[in-house]
Amino acid sequence: MSTDMNVVHEMASKEYEWGFVTDIEEDRIPKGLSEDVIRLISAKKQEPEFMLEWRLNAYRYWSSQAKADAEPRWANVTFPPINYQGITYYSAPKQKKTLNSLEEVDPEILRTYEKLGIPLAEQKLLANVAVDAVFDSVSVATTFKAKLAEAGVIFCSFSEAVQKHPELVKKYLGSVVPHTDNFYAALNAAVFSDGSFVYVPKGVRCPMELSTYFRINAAETGQFERTLIVAEEGAYVSYLEGCTAPMRDENQLHAAVVELVALDNATIRYSTVQNWYPGDKNGKGGIYNFVTKRGKCLGRNSKISWTQVETGSAITWKYPSCILQGDNSVGEFYSVALTNNYQQADTGTKMIHLGKNTKSTIVSKGISAGHGQNTYRGMVKIMKGATGARNYTQCDSLLIGDKCGAHTFPYIEVKNASARMEHEAATSKIGEDQLFYLQQRGLKTEDAVSMIVSGFCKQVFKELPMEFAVEAQKLLAVSLEGSVG
Amino acid sequence: MSLLEIRNLHVSVGGNEILKGIDLTVNAGEVHSIMGPNGSGKSTLAQVLARRDAYQVTEGSILFEGKNLLEMKPEEAACEGLFLAFQYPVEIPGIGNTYFLRSALNAQRKHRGQDEMDAMDFLPMFREKLKLLEMDDKLMNRSLNEGFSGGEKKRNEILQMAVLEPKLAILDETDSGLDIDALRIVAQGVNSLRSPERAMVVVTHYQRLLNYIVPDFVHVLVDGRIVRSGGKELALELEEKGYSWTEHEPVGARA
């Protein structure tokens, strides 16, 4: 290995910066999962009967799946069996009463978010971004509520939505990702403790970016949040989620579900910057990020666009998908997934074309460094009625060093002869030639590497909201520190 | 003090000795040409000067403005004013040509303790240089060398040199793959950069380029050794008699 490559290697092994733990009193329930635990969670959240029933249904299904040993094993990742009875399914910062304003949030938690660079005090916020902060199992603060309410937009924690808007929750919960969808989605449906809820009424363009910040803090807990976004006819909303977790030696499970519903002429943009703790450089610890995300373009001319930048987690298992039901609806998936050290990612999307003239675009950029294994898995399905459907898929892999891997599994199923499909794939390696060229012009090795990588990811970054694109680029540079060899 | 002083340079790649004791002195304002047959070590010399680390220097020294070049990283040598026009410029997708060049210039300016140049100052200067190389603005909005023809890539090298204004420019087979018009334009660009403060080392296989870029000194490299040095007429003699001729002649005077 050359000295240049060594520098890159060191750069890629920089420490995870968000690995601290906040010392705070927790209200946590005993480890393990049973009907009693489900009832306890539901009771703690003072949920209406329909929610308890819904959870119990999901739990029974999950339980039968667990007995049948139906945990999905098809992904191109390896990990020891998860002991689902060894996890605590509910942990919340202890608080004496319901919060009425930000002043009542525990200052320790506020400090945690300050440290993460996400100030929750409204006046200090990035102009035009409303934040919902989820700490372990519960939402601790949602900002800019009043301003959003003026526009008629509901942006609150899932728990609050269950209390205040049960009719909307009842109507849409599980309508895109039913609890029977998969093993982790069933588990989430049974135990999910909070998350974000967004409702944008007819004809409203949400006046600001909405954002949720997820933070796992407690040890030996899982985080199971659920996000539901509904955009009524002609509505527009752009939503961003970010996530971090402390450094711990044991693996922690994160099994979230996100459901999006777009009605006629509605647009939802959903962006993720995922930076869960990836484990140390020997592969010890890190988050198992097993997430089900799906959007339904229910209405005509509706559009759902997923953009993800995945740099964290020990294992990522995630396929943000679109069901293109309405005629002329559009689904998009833009992804950058980076695996360094011993990280594994099996990620991609599903585009299910049902309506006429539906269109989907997939741009996936996988970066593997160190011993990282990066898999793109994507399905494009054109159903019988989807006359005039079109798909464009591009999946590119960039290898840094010679111990990592890039894998591509495209699935294409076409049942309508009028469909037009395009698929492009390329794999390249950051060569010493490229590095040397940039260095010869005066750029330092680390700047040269991040320039090459951000060039590779450009198509995806330009889909992110401005301030997050900058963030994502920085994150990528940090996550890469230490990876050529 | 000379700009570049190479003394008894021995260089190996994977255990094979490629350069077997090179001595060369280049002063500011001079243009030197290094000629030689394929595999004689011309490109190795160019790469070693640019500090590519795949090459092991086993003996000898290189001083650049009196500083030990062999202790510099490639980016340090670049920032000190050493430029290599590559024989095979690489393509890097997603990085705009203009953005790249401004980043490089600013990295060098920073190294020299100068203020970084903002886009407002950079662009007018950049446009001037584009004109010099008869290059299309549109090319500059594309990614670095991506989809460029061979000739466009070589012109882009000279454009970069014009913007970065190095003290010592090494041109590694810049003429290869150029048609006669492109050759003329490239040479014109190079000639416009000749100055009493700047030196150039032009590595080439053919004499053709030297009709356009007229060197002060010509050195003939054969099997890792400079076997002959002389004035510009040496190039013509070589063209006429071929490289095999030098192998039977005594080593000439060194520049």
XYZ file of C-alpha atoms in Angstrom:
740
model
C 0.000 0.000 0.000
C 1.415 3.345 -0.977
C 1.814 6.220 1.443
C -0.973 8.177 -0.248
C -3.311 5.335 0.295
C -2.166 5.198 3.909
C -3.182 8.792 4.400
C -6.570 8.004 2.947
C -6.774 5.032 5.225
C -6.117 7.125 8.295
C -8.584 9.672 7.124
C -11.273 7.042 6.798
C -10.744 5.693 10.292
C -11.515 8.919 12.085
C -13.596 8.465 15.203
C -17.371 8.649 15.211
C -18.096 12.112 16.562
C -21.581 11.561 17.837
C -20.828 8.626 20.128
C -21.360 10.271 23.513
C -24.014 9.189 26.019
C -26.358 11.574 27.801
C -26.741 10.802 31.478
C -30.428 11.069 32.141
C -33.033 9.318 34.231
C -34.937 6.823 32.144
C -38.323 5.347 32.439
C -37.716 1.923 30.969
C -39.666 -1.289 31.075
C -38.099 -4.719 31.682
C -36.437 -6.507 28.789
C -38.343 -8.889 26.607
C -41.443 -9.054 24.478
C -44.886 -10.446 25.293
C -48.533 -9.410 25.057
C -48.128 -7.871 28.496
C -45.281 -5.706 27.247
C -47.441 -4.532 24.347
C -50.247 -3.688 26.756
C -47.786 -1.868 28.995
C -46.443 0.264 26.140
C -49.946 1.087 24.980
C -51.017 1.934 28.520
C -47.989 4.164 29.094
C -48.986 6.059 26.027
C -52.639 6.148 27.108
C -53.693 4.939 23.716
C -57.234 4.403 22.537
C -58.483 0.839 22.262
C -58.040 0.625 18.476
C -54.319 1.181 18.808
C -53.922 -1.557 21.386
C -55.846 -3.948 19.150
C -53.729 -2.988 16.188
C -50.531 -3.588 18.138
C -51.699 -6.911 19.520
C -52.610 -8.114 16.049
C -49.201 -7.201 14.830
C -47.564 -8.844 17.819
C -49.423 -12.102 17.235
C -48.379 -12.104 13.632
C -44.769 -11.340 14.512
C -44.800 -14.008 17.182
C -45.997 -16.649 14.721
C -43.315 -15.515 12.259
C -40.666 -15.685 14.964
C -41.771 -19.214 15.850
C -41.641 -20.172 12.192
C -38.143 -18.726 12.102
C -39.243 -16.385 9.317
C -36.733 -13.624 9.932
C -35.566 -12.585 6.460
C -32.224 -14.107 5.537
C -32.090 -13.291 1.851
C -30.167 -10.056 2.239
C -26.469 -10.070 1.461
C -25.465 -9.435 5.075
C -24.326 -11.636 7.925
C -24.916 -11.219 11.638
C -25.454 -13.490 14.636
C -29.074 -14.255 15.610
C -30.794 -11.416 17.456
C -32.154 -12.210 20.903
C -35.465 -10.401 20.783
C -36.085 -11.159 24.448
C -32.866 -9.390 25.396
C -34.023 -5.999 24.187
C -35.855 -3.308 26.098
C -38.757 -2.133 23.992
C -39.532 1.103 25.736
C -37.220 3.674 27.207
C -38.112 7.299 27.716
C -36.440 10.186 29.447
C -38.249 10.499 32.766
C -40.495 13.493 32.959
C -43.021 14.485 35.531
C -45.794 15.792 33.408
C -46.755 16.418 29.822
C -44.657 19.063 28.162
C -46.298 22.267 27.145
C -43.329 24.109 25.800
C -39.654 23.773 25.047
C -38.747 25.315 28.418
C -40.017 22.158 30.066
C -37.752 19.808 28.133
C -34.990 18.387 30.307
C -31.970 20.677 29.827
C -29.735 17.597 29.479
C -31.693 16.578 26.400
C -31.585 20.065 24.975
C -27.824 20.039 25.511
C -27.594 16.706 23.709
C -29.264 18.186 20.667
C -27.068 21.283 20.889
C -24.047 18.988 20.858
C -25.405 17.241 17.798
C -25.749 20.606 16.140
C -29.536 20.630 16.281
C -30.627 23.485 18.517
C -34.253 23.037 19.466
C -34.867 26.585 20.640
C -37.015 27.946 17.871
C -35.360 31.308 17.416
C -31.996 29.627 16.899
C -33.209 27.176 14.320
C -32.085 27.141 10.771
C -34.430 29.489 9.033
C -37.345 27.509 7.747
C -36.829 24.075 9.205
C -39.192 22.685 11.793
C -37.771 19.882 13.923
C -39.313 16.984 15.788
C -36.739 15.476 18.136
C -37.128 11.834 19.079
C -34.978 10.704 22.009
C -34.942 6.944 22.518
C -38.557 5.932 22.364
C -40.376 9.221 22.574
C -40.629 12.581 20.924
C -39.254 15.286 23.194
C -39.882 18.445 21.259
C -41.484 19.662 18.105
C -40.634 23.168 17.003
C -42.490 25.754 14.941
C -45.799 24.098 15.635
C -47.745 27.354 15.734
C -46.412 28.622 12.441
C -47.251 25.336 10.762
C -50.712 25.239 12.275
C -51.436 28.597 10.647
C -50.927 26.921 7.280
C -53.073 24.017 8.428
C -50.131 21.615 8.516
C -50.085 19.094 11.323
C -46.558 18.194 12.394
C -46.352 16.425 15.728
C -45.171 13.311 17.453
C -46.975 10.117 16.571
C -48.224 9.815 20.154
C -49.804 13.201 19.950
C -51.406 12.354 16.623
C -52.971 9.255 18.155
C -54.505 11.443 20.859
C -55.519 14.435 18.778
C -56.139 13.071 15.297
C -57.188 9.468 15.832
C -59.388 9.489 12.701
C -56.403 10.267 10.444
C -54.201 7.748 12.184
C -56.895 5.104 11.926
C -57.399 5.797 8.255
C -53.775 5.692 7.137
C -51.797 3.696 9.719
C -50.681 0.466 8.080
C -52.303 1.403 4.781
C -48.955 1.404 2.976
C -46.934 -0.966 5.137
C -49.322 -3.472 6.736
C -48.033 -5.344 9.763
C -47.905 -8.501 7.665
C -45.455 -6.907 5.255
C -42.318 -8.311 6.784
C -40.801 -9.510 10.030
C -39.343 -6.191 11.146
C -42.390 -4.215 10.071
C -44.514 -6.546 12.219
C -42.190 -6.041 15.167
C -42.339 -2.297 14.691
C -46.136 -2.306 14.491
C -46.296 -4.165 17.788
C -43.885 -2.073 19.815
C -43.345 1.271 18.100
C -43.301 3.941 20.726
C -43.208 7.194 18.833
C -42.205 8.914 15.648
C -43.446 11.782 13.576
C -46.764 12.508 12.009
C -47.326 14.949 9.171
C -50.579 15.923 7.547
C -50.657 18.529 4.804
C -54.184 19.507 3.837
C -55.545 19.992 0.362
C -53.754 22.546 -1.773
C -51.246 23.536 0.902
C -47.594 23.914 0.181
C -45.855 23.296 3.477
C -44.131 26.625 4.264
C -40.910 25.093 5.589
C -38.780 21.991 5.553
C -39.879 19.494 8.156
C -37.284 17.495 9.938
C -37.086 14.767 12.530
C -33.972 14.012 14.442
C -33.698 10.541 15.934
C -31.334 9.852 18.760
C -30.793 6.507 20.441
C -29.319 7.081 23.898
C -30.194 4.254 26.301
C -28.224 1.002 26.275
C -29.756 -2.361 25.381
C -32.802 -0.754 23.903
C -34.157 -0.869 20.431
C -35.577 2.097 18.662
C -38.816 1.501 16.845
C -40.285 4.673 15.494
C -42.955 5.106 12.960
C -43.474 7.989 10.621
C -46.628 8.698 8.695
C -46.906 11.487 6.163
C -50.100 12.253 4.313
C -50.217 14.862 1.538
C -53.751 15.672 0.438
C -54.703 16.733 -3.050
C -52.267 19.260 -4.487
C -50.209 19.446 -1.292
C -46.426 19.640 -1.134
C -44.092 18.709 1.669
C -40.371 18.163 2.026
C -39.249 16.144 4.999
C -35.821 15.253 6.310
C -34.686 12.821 8.950
C -31.321 12.524 10.611
C -30.075 10.016 13.162
C -27.163 9.324 15.519
C -26.442 7.019 18.442
C -23.773 6.563 21.138
C -20.825 4.231 20.639
C -21.466 0.942 22.377
C -19.910 -2.473 22.124
C -23.149 -4.339 21.675
C -25.302 -4.062 18.603
C -28.565 -2.204 18.907
C -31.627 -2.744 16.798
C -33.398 0.028 14.969
C -36.501 -1.166 13.148
C -38.492 1.757 11.860
C -41.415 2.029 9.505
C -42.181 5.003 7.313
C -45.410 5.336 5.373
C -46.109 8.072 2.860
C -49.409 8.726 1.133
C -49.698 11.181 -1.755
C -53.118 11.989 -3.182
C -53.920 13.639 -6.543
C -51.227 16.099 -7.655
C -49.474 15.891 -4.299
C -45.687 15.755 -3.888
C -43.700 14.333 -1.003
C -39.934 14.634 -0.864
C -38.398 12.500 1.825
C -34.695 12.834 2.567
C -32.640 10.841 5.005
C -29.184 11.438 6.331
C -28.547 8.282 8.283
C -25.563 8.292 10.562
C -26.263 5.708 13.246
C -23.162 4.480 15.022
C -21.442 2.154 12.512
C -19.403 0.098 14.976
C -15.683 0.454 15.589
C -13.024 -0.177 12.983
C -12.924 -3.863 13.862
C -16.650 -4.225 13.378
C -17.601 -4.316 17.043
C -20.907 -2.750 17.985
C -23.064 -0.517 15.821
C -26.700 -0.238 14.932
C -28.678 -2.796 12.962
C -30.778 -0.555 10.800
C -33.653 -2.724 9.553
C -36.138 -0.317 8.144
C -39.235 -0.475 5.978
C -40.033 2.673 4.055
C -42.689 2.883 1.441
C -44.724 5.534 -0.259
C -47.975 5.183 -2.089
C -48.715 7.488 -4.971
C -52.419 7.005 -4.544
C -53.579 9.924 -6.626
C -53.131 10.916 -10.247
C -50.004 12.981 -11.038
C -48.700 12.456 -7.547
C -44.995 12.222 -6.849
C -42.890 10.659 -4.140
C -39.171 11.208 -4.078
C -36.787 9.415 -1.712
C -33.281 10.697 -1.230
C -31.028 8.914 1.184
C -27.469 9.327 2.330
C -26.572 6.287 4.361
C -23.212 6.480 6.056
C -23.852 4.916 9.448
C -25.078 1.615 10.942
C -23.253 -1.690 11.218
C -25.880 -3.251 8.976
C -28.368 -1.474 6.777
C -31.376 -3.320 5.387
C -33.540 -0.769 3.729
C -35.540 -0.358 0.535
C -37.499 2.892 0.344
C -40.116 2.093 -2.252
C -42.949 3.585 -4.273
C -46.268 2.106 -5.223
C -47.264 4.040 -8.309
C -50.993 3.529 -8.242
C -52.324 6.808 -9.617
C -52.041 7.405 -13.359
C -49.057 9.566 -14.341
C -47.578 9.259 -10.888
C -43.835 9.532 -10.408
C -41.505 7.692 -8.050
C -37.876 8.589 -7.473
C -35.079 7.051 -5.470
C -31.709 8.732 -5.097
C -29.270 6.989 -2.841
C -25.726 7.251 -1.599
C -24.714 4.370 0.625
C -21.270 4.191 2.102
C -19.777 1.212 3.904
C -16.413 1.501 5.558
C -14.497 -0.779 7.971
C -16.812 -3.772 8.527
C -20.121 -2.110 7.701
C -22.609 -3.985 5.550
C -25.412 -2.462 3.550
C -28.094 -4.148 1.511
C -30.168 -1.293 0.214
C -32.123 -0.204 -2.808
C -35.715 0.302 -3.749
C -38.874 -1.169 -5.198
C -40.851 0.634 -7.850
C -44.227 -0.966 -8.383
C -45.983 0.460 -11.428
C -49.765 0.003 -11.349
C -51.155 3.142 -12.996
C -50.880 4.241 -16.592
C -47.913 6.346 -17.722
C -46.233 5.998 -14.387
C -42.590 6.902 -14.271
C -39.777 5.944 -11.946
C -36.149 6.945 -11.638
C -33.535 5.133 -9.596
C -30.064 6.503 -9.058
C -27.985 4.515 -6.618
C -24.401 5.268 -5.688
C -22.645 2.729 -3.510
C -19.251 3.455 -1.999
C -17.290 0.657 -0.378
C -14.132 1.173 1.586
C -12.142 -0.809 4.139
C -13.801 -4.218 4.472
C -17.230 -2.748 3.746
C -19.765 -4.714 1.745
C -22.265 -2.730 -0.253
C -25.207 -4.271 -2.041
C -27.712 -2.582 -4.294
C -30.972 -4.524 -4.500
C -33.700 -3.039 -6.582
C -36.962 -4.230 -8.007
C -38.895 -2.650 -10.833
C -42.275 -4.218 -11.428
C -44.528 -3.143 -14.271
C -48.012 -4.544 -13.716
C -50.488 -5.412 -16.419
C -52.466 -2.179 -16.264
C -49.421 0.074 -16.294
C -49.533 0.996 -19.949
C -46.821 3.426 -20.963
C -44.773 2.913 -17.798
C -41.159 3.987 -17.808
C -38.218 3.286 -15.583
C -34.682 4.504 -15.605
C -32.203 2.811 -13.306
C -28.610 3.718 -12.790
C -26.523 2.016 -10.175
C -22.892 2.834 -9.765
C -20.364 1.469 -7.325
C -17.122 3.013 -6.226
C -14.506 0.863 -4.579
C -11.822 2.321 -2.374
C -9.122 -0.218 -1.642
C -9.094 -3.915 -2.417
C -10.739 -5.554 0.597
C -14.246 -4.203 0.099
C -17.061 -5.421 -2.067
C -19.836 -4.057 -4.264
C -22.781 -6.186 -5.328
C -25.768 -5.469 -7.513
C -29.038 -7.406 -7.610
C -31.541 -5.845 -9.968
C -34.944 -7.539 -10.340
C -37.100 -6.546 -13.291
C -40.596 -7.850 -13.856
C -42.615 -6.551 -16.780
C -46.190 -7.570 -17.469
C -47.080 -4.862 -19.951
C -45.351 -4.823 -23.308
C -45.545 -1.057 -23.690
C -43.132 -0.510 -20.803
C -39.801 1.179 -21.405
C -36.948 0.207 -19.133
C -33.405 1.427 -18.982
C -30.729 0.041 -16.743
C -27.183 1.289 -16.436
C -24.595 0.014 -14.034
C -20.939 0.786 -13.535
C -18.276 -0.135 -11.049
C -15.134 1.883 -10.664
C -12.247 2.171 -8.312
C -10.622 5.275 -6.911
C -7.325 4.787 -8.571
C -3.974 6.058 -7.504
C -3.980 7.693 -10.929
C -6.918 9.920 -10.029
C -5.487 10.732 -6.624
C -2.055 11.505 -7.992
C -3.512 13.740 -10.677
C -5.351 15.882 -8.139
C -2.369 15.963 -5.779
C -0.085 17.007 -8.601
C -2.249 20.079 -8.955
C -1.754 20.931 -5.289
C -4.671 19.245 -3.512
C -4.058 17.346 -0.269
C -4.844 13.628 -0.271
C -7.927 13.941 1.901
C -9.271 16.807 -0.187
C -8.575 14.826 -3.322
C -10.483 11.799 -1.996
C -13.480 13.798 -0.905
C -13.482 15.598 -4.218
C -13.561 12.313 -6.117
C -16.267 10.887 -3.867
C -18.466 13.947 -3.956
C -18.105 14.016 -7.716
C -19.335 10.443 -7.728
C -22.330 11.353 -5.530
C -23.186 14.637 -7.198
C -26.329 13.388 -8.909
C -27.786 12.421 -5.538
C -26.614 15.398 -3.502
C -28.316 17.810 -5.838
C -31.637 16.240 -4.823
C -31.130 17.140 -1.169
C -32.376 20.402 0.314
C -29.503 22.898 0.181
C -28.350 23.010 3.789
C -28.462 19.245 4.073
C -26.486 18.725 0.895
C -23.590 20.564 2.496
C -24.070 18.523 5.652
C -24.160 15.263 3.705
C -20.996 16.109 1.852
C -19.173 16.796 5.111
C -20.524 13.639 6.658
C -19.325 11.609 3.740
C -15.846 13.055 4.024
C -15.721 12.196 7.738
C -17.158 8.704 7.268
C -14.561 7.994 4.641
C -11.659 8.907 6.817
C -9.624 5.703 6.791
C -10.466 3.584 3.805
C -8.063 2.909 0.986
C -5.906 -0.143 1.135
C 21.207 28.634 -7.518
C 19.685 26.464 -10.199
C 15.977 25.833 -10.331
C 16.439 22.102 -10.634
C 19.515 20.043 -9.886
C 19.470 16.312 -10.437
C 22.593 14.464 -9.311
C 23.363 10.802 -9.970
C 19.691 9.797 -9.868
C 19.009 6.077 -9.740
C 15.409 4.909 -9.781
C 13.882 1.438 -9.635
C 10.395 0.082 -10.134
C 9.690 -3.286 -8.583
C 13.383 -4.104 -8.377
C 14.173 -3.101 -11.976
C 16.530 -0.200 -12.322
C 15.053 2.235 -14.837
C 17.186 5.331 -14.319
C 20.886 4.603 -13.908
C 22.558 7.803 -12.818
C 20.988 10.935 -14.290
C 22.593 14.345 -13.944
C 20.692 17.370 -15.121
C 20.696 21.029 -14.244
C 17.876 23.337 -15.278
C 18.006 27.086 -14.737
C 15.138 29.525 -14.732
C 14.268 30.687 -18.219
C 15.548 27.552 -19.940
C 13.690 25.008 -22.008
C 15.145 21.530 -21.973
C 14.006 18.679 -24.106
C 14.478 15.069 -23.133
C 14.296 12.709 -26.043
C 14.706 9.015 -26.228
C 13.288 5.763 -27.524
C 10.417 3.914 -25.887
C 11.309 2.437 -22.510
C 14.364 4.619 -22.035
C 13.029 6.091 -18.771
C 11.700 9.467 -19.980
C 8.286 9.147 -18.344
C 9.820 7.651 -15.216
C 11.942 10.766 -14.856
C 8.860 12.967 -15.286
C 6.886 10.971 -12.702
C 9.734 10.944 -10.191
C 10.031 14.713 -10.475
C 6.302 15.000 -9.772
C 6.837 12.739 -6.724
C 4.825 9.713 -7.751
C 5.681 7.197 -5.076
C 5.496 3.995 -7.074
C 9.135 4.672 -7.922
C 12.017 3.980 -5.554
C 14.881 6.397 -5.638
C 17.841 4.218 -4.698
C 20.610 6.752 -5.086
C 21.215 10.386 -5.861
C 19.512 13.678 -5.117
C 17.121 16.218 -6.589
C 17.091 19.805 -5.433
C 14.286 22.132 -6.426
C 15.206 25.733 -5.680
C 17.761 24.315 -3.278
C 15.151 22.278 -1.368
C 15.194 18.508 -1.245
C 12.465 17.506 -3.695
C 12.636 13.868 -2.616
C 11.235 14.818 0.781
C 8.188 16.520 -0.684
C 4.744 15.011 -1.177
C 3.260 15.434 -4.650
C 0.989 18.260 -3.465
C 3.912 20.011 -1.772
C 6.000 19.860 -4.913
C 2.998 21.207 -6.830
C 2.539 24.042 -4.364
C 6.247 24.863 -4.602
C 5.684 25.430 -8.302
C 6.317 22.128 -10.039
C 3.788 21.165 -12.686
C 3.450 17.975 -14.683
C 1.427 17.930 -17.890
C 0.374 14.303 -17.948
C 0.838 11.965 -20.856
C -2.514 10.372 -19.987
C -4.707 12.884 -18.121
C -7.338 11.054 -16.040
C -11.080 11.583 -16.176
C -12.887 12.326 -12.938
C -16.694 12.334 -13.152
C -18.796 14.841 -11.252
C -16.044 17.400 -10.673
C -16.447 20.491 -12.812
C -13.312 21.601 -14.651
C -13.605 25.159 -13.460
C -14.322 24.200 -9.872
C -11.382 21.829 -9.854
C -8.973 24.318 -11.274
C -9.998 27.053 -8.873
C -9.649 24.624 -5.936
C -6.178 23.672 -7.109
C -5.142 27.274 -7.598
C -6.435 28.207 -4.171
C -4.693 25.251 -2.530
C -1.446 26.541 -4.039
C -2.136 30.161 -3.121
C -2.895 29.123 0.432
C 0.386 27.241 0.604
C 2.187 30.394 -0.489
C 0.370 32.496 2.079
C -1.725 34.323 -0.533
C -5.450 35.024 -0.286
C -7.777 32.596 -1.976
C -9.227 33.792 -5.233
C -12.995 34.108 -5.422
C -15.018 33.317 -8.511
C -15.261 37.003 -9.442
C -11.505 37.362 -9.727
C -10.918 33.915 -11.082
C -13.294 33.895 -14.023
C -11.922 36.827 -16.064
C -8.393 35.451 -15.746
C -9.634 31.985 -16.601
C -11.438 33.217 -19.742
C -8.230 34.832 -20.986
C -6.396 31.545 -20.684
C -9.213 29.693 -22.412
C -8.849 32.028 -25.367
C -5.130 31.379 -25.468
C -5.739 27.654 -25.852
C -8.691 28.221 -28.211
C -10.890 26.184 -25.915
C -14.662 26.240 -25.766
C -16.220 27.617 -22.561
C -18.744 24.828 -22.654
C -16.041 22.268 -22.127
C -15.352 23.871 -18.782
C -18.837 23.188 -17.468
C -18.285 19.513 -18.038
C -16.633 17.138 -15.613
C -12.858 17.006 -15.433
C -11.620 15.564 -18.729
C -14.791 13.486 -18.989
C -15.664 12.777 -22.597
C -12.796 14.971 -23.802
C -11.014 13.915 -26.960
C -7.313 13.135 -26.713
C -6.469 16.579 -28.072
C -8.878 18.342 -25.698
C -7.304 16.571 -22.752
C -3.827 17.709 -23.742
C -5.019 21.253 -24.274
C -6.670 21.110 -20.870
C -3.293 20.209 -19.361
C -1.724 23.297 -20.855
C -4.709 25.377 -19.765
C -4.144 24.196 -16.203
C -0.497 25.080 -16.511
C -1.413 28.540 -17.778
C -3.682 29.096 -14.783
C -1.338 27.655 -12.167
C 1.744 29.459 -13.550
C 4.385 27.045 -12.253
C 8.100 27.742 -11.939
C 8.977 24.448 -13.549
C 6.703 22.691 -16.033
C 7.342 19.146 -17.133
C 5.538 18.192 -20.313
C 5.320 14.438 -20.663
C 4.731 13.484 -24.306
C 2.274 16.313 -24.653
C 2.479 15.907 -28.420
C 1.347 12.300 -28.510
C -2.099 11.879 -30.005
C -2.284 15.461 -31.294
C -3.109 16.366 -34.858
C -1.158 19.172 -36.461
C -3.662 21.912 -35.573
C -3.898 20.838 -31.953
C -0.126 20.620 -31.822
C 0.165 24.194 -33.045
C -2.331 25.438 -30.446
C -0.670 23.537 -27.612
C 2.748 24.809 -28.642
C 1.435 28.351 -28.869
C 0.104 27.991 -25.322
C 3.395 26.646 -24.088
C 5.435 29.324 -25.858
C 3.322 32.093 -24.403
C 4.290 30.808 -20.978
C 8.027 30.947 -21.649
C 9.560 33.555 -19.404
C 12.877 34.329 -17.705
C 11.401 33.068 -14.412
C 10.024 29.820 -15.721
C 11.722 26.675 -16.926
C 10.330 23.781 -18.906
C 11.320 20.203 -19.416
C 9.736 18.827 -22.571
C 9.728 15.052 -22.753
C 9.100 13.759 -26.237
C 9.641 10.853 -28.506
C 9.619 12.796 -31.754
C 11.437 15.833 -32.992
C 8.177 17.228 -34.456
C 7.124 19.055 -31.288
C 10.486 20.798 -31.120
C 9.762 22.618 -34.379
C 7.101 24.449 -32.423
C 8.637 24.568 -28.981
C 12.267 25.313 -29.656
C 14.434 24.088 -26.794
C 17.618 25.625 -25.484
C 19.028 22.203 -24.679
C 18.367 18.692 -25.881
C 19.264 15.565 -23.919
C 19.112 12.067 -25.246
C 18.059 9.416 -22.795
C 18.846 5.822 -23.657
C 18.481 2.914 -21.253
C 18.309 5.112 -18.171
C 21.297 7.271 -18.976
C 21.729 10.618 -20.685
C 24.007 9.624 -23.511
C 24.192 12.931 -25.280
C 23.413 16.578 -24.620
C 23.510 19.502 -26.948
C 21.639 22.392 -28.496
C 18.448 22.319 -30.546
C 20.310 20.981 -33.584
C 20.862 17.720 -31.754
C 17.163 16.969 -32.154
C 17.431 17.256 -35.925
C 20.483 15.073 -35.996
C 18.611 12.472 -33.994
C 15.647 12.597 -36.294
C 17.911 11.979 -39.207
C 20.120 9.257 -37.785
C 17.807 7.534 -35.308
C 18.412 6.693 -31.679
C 20.716 3.773 -32.412
C 23.266 6.292 -33.614
C 23.724 7.734 -30.121
C 24.635 4.380 -28.676
C 27.864 4.355 -30.619
C 28.870 7.888 -29.867
C 30.681 9.259 -26.815
C 28.588 11.088 -24.184
C 28.405 14.750 -25.078
C 28.724 17.852 -22.970
C 26.163 18.312 -20.279
C 24.013 21.368 -20.103
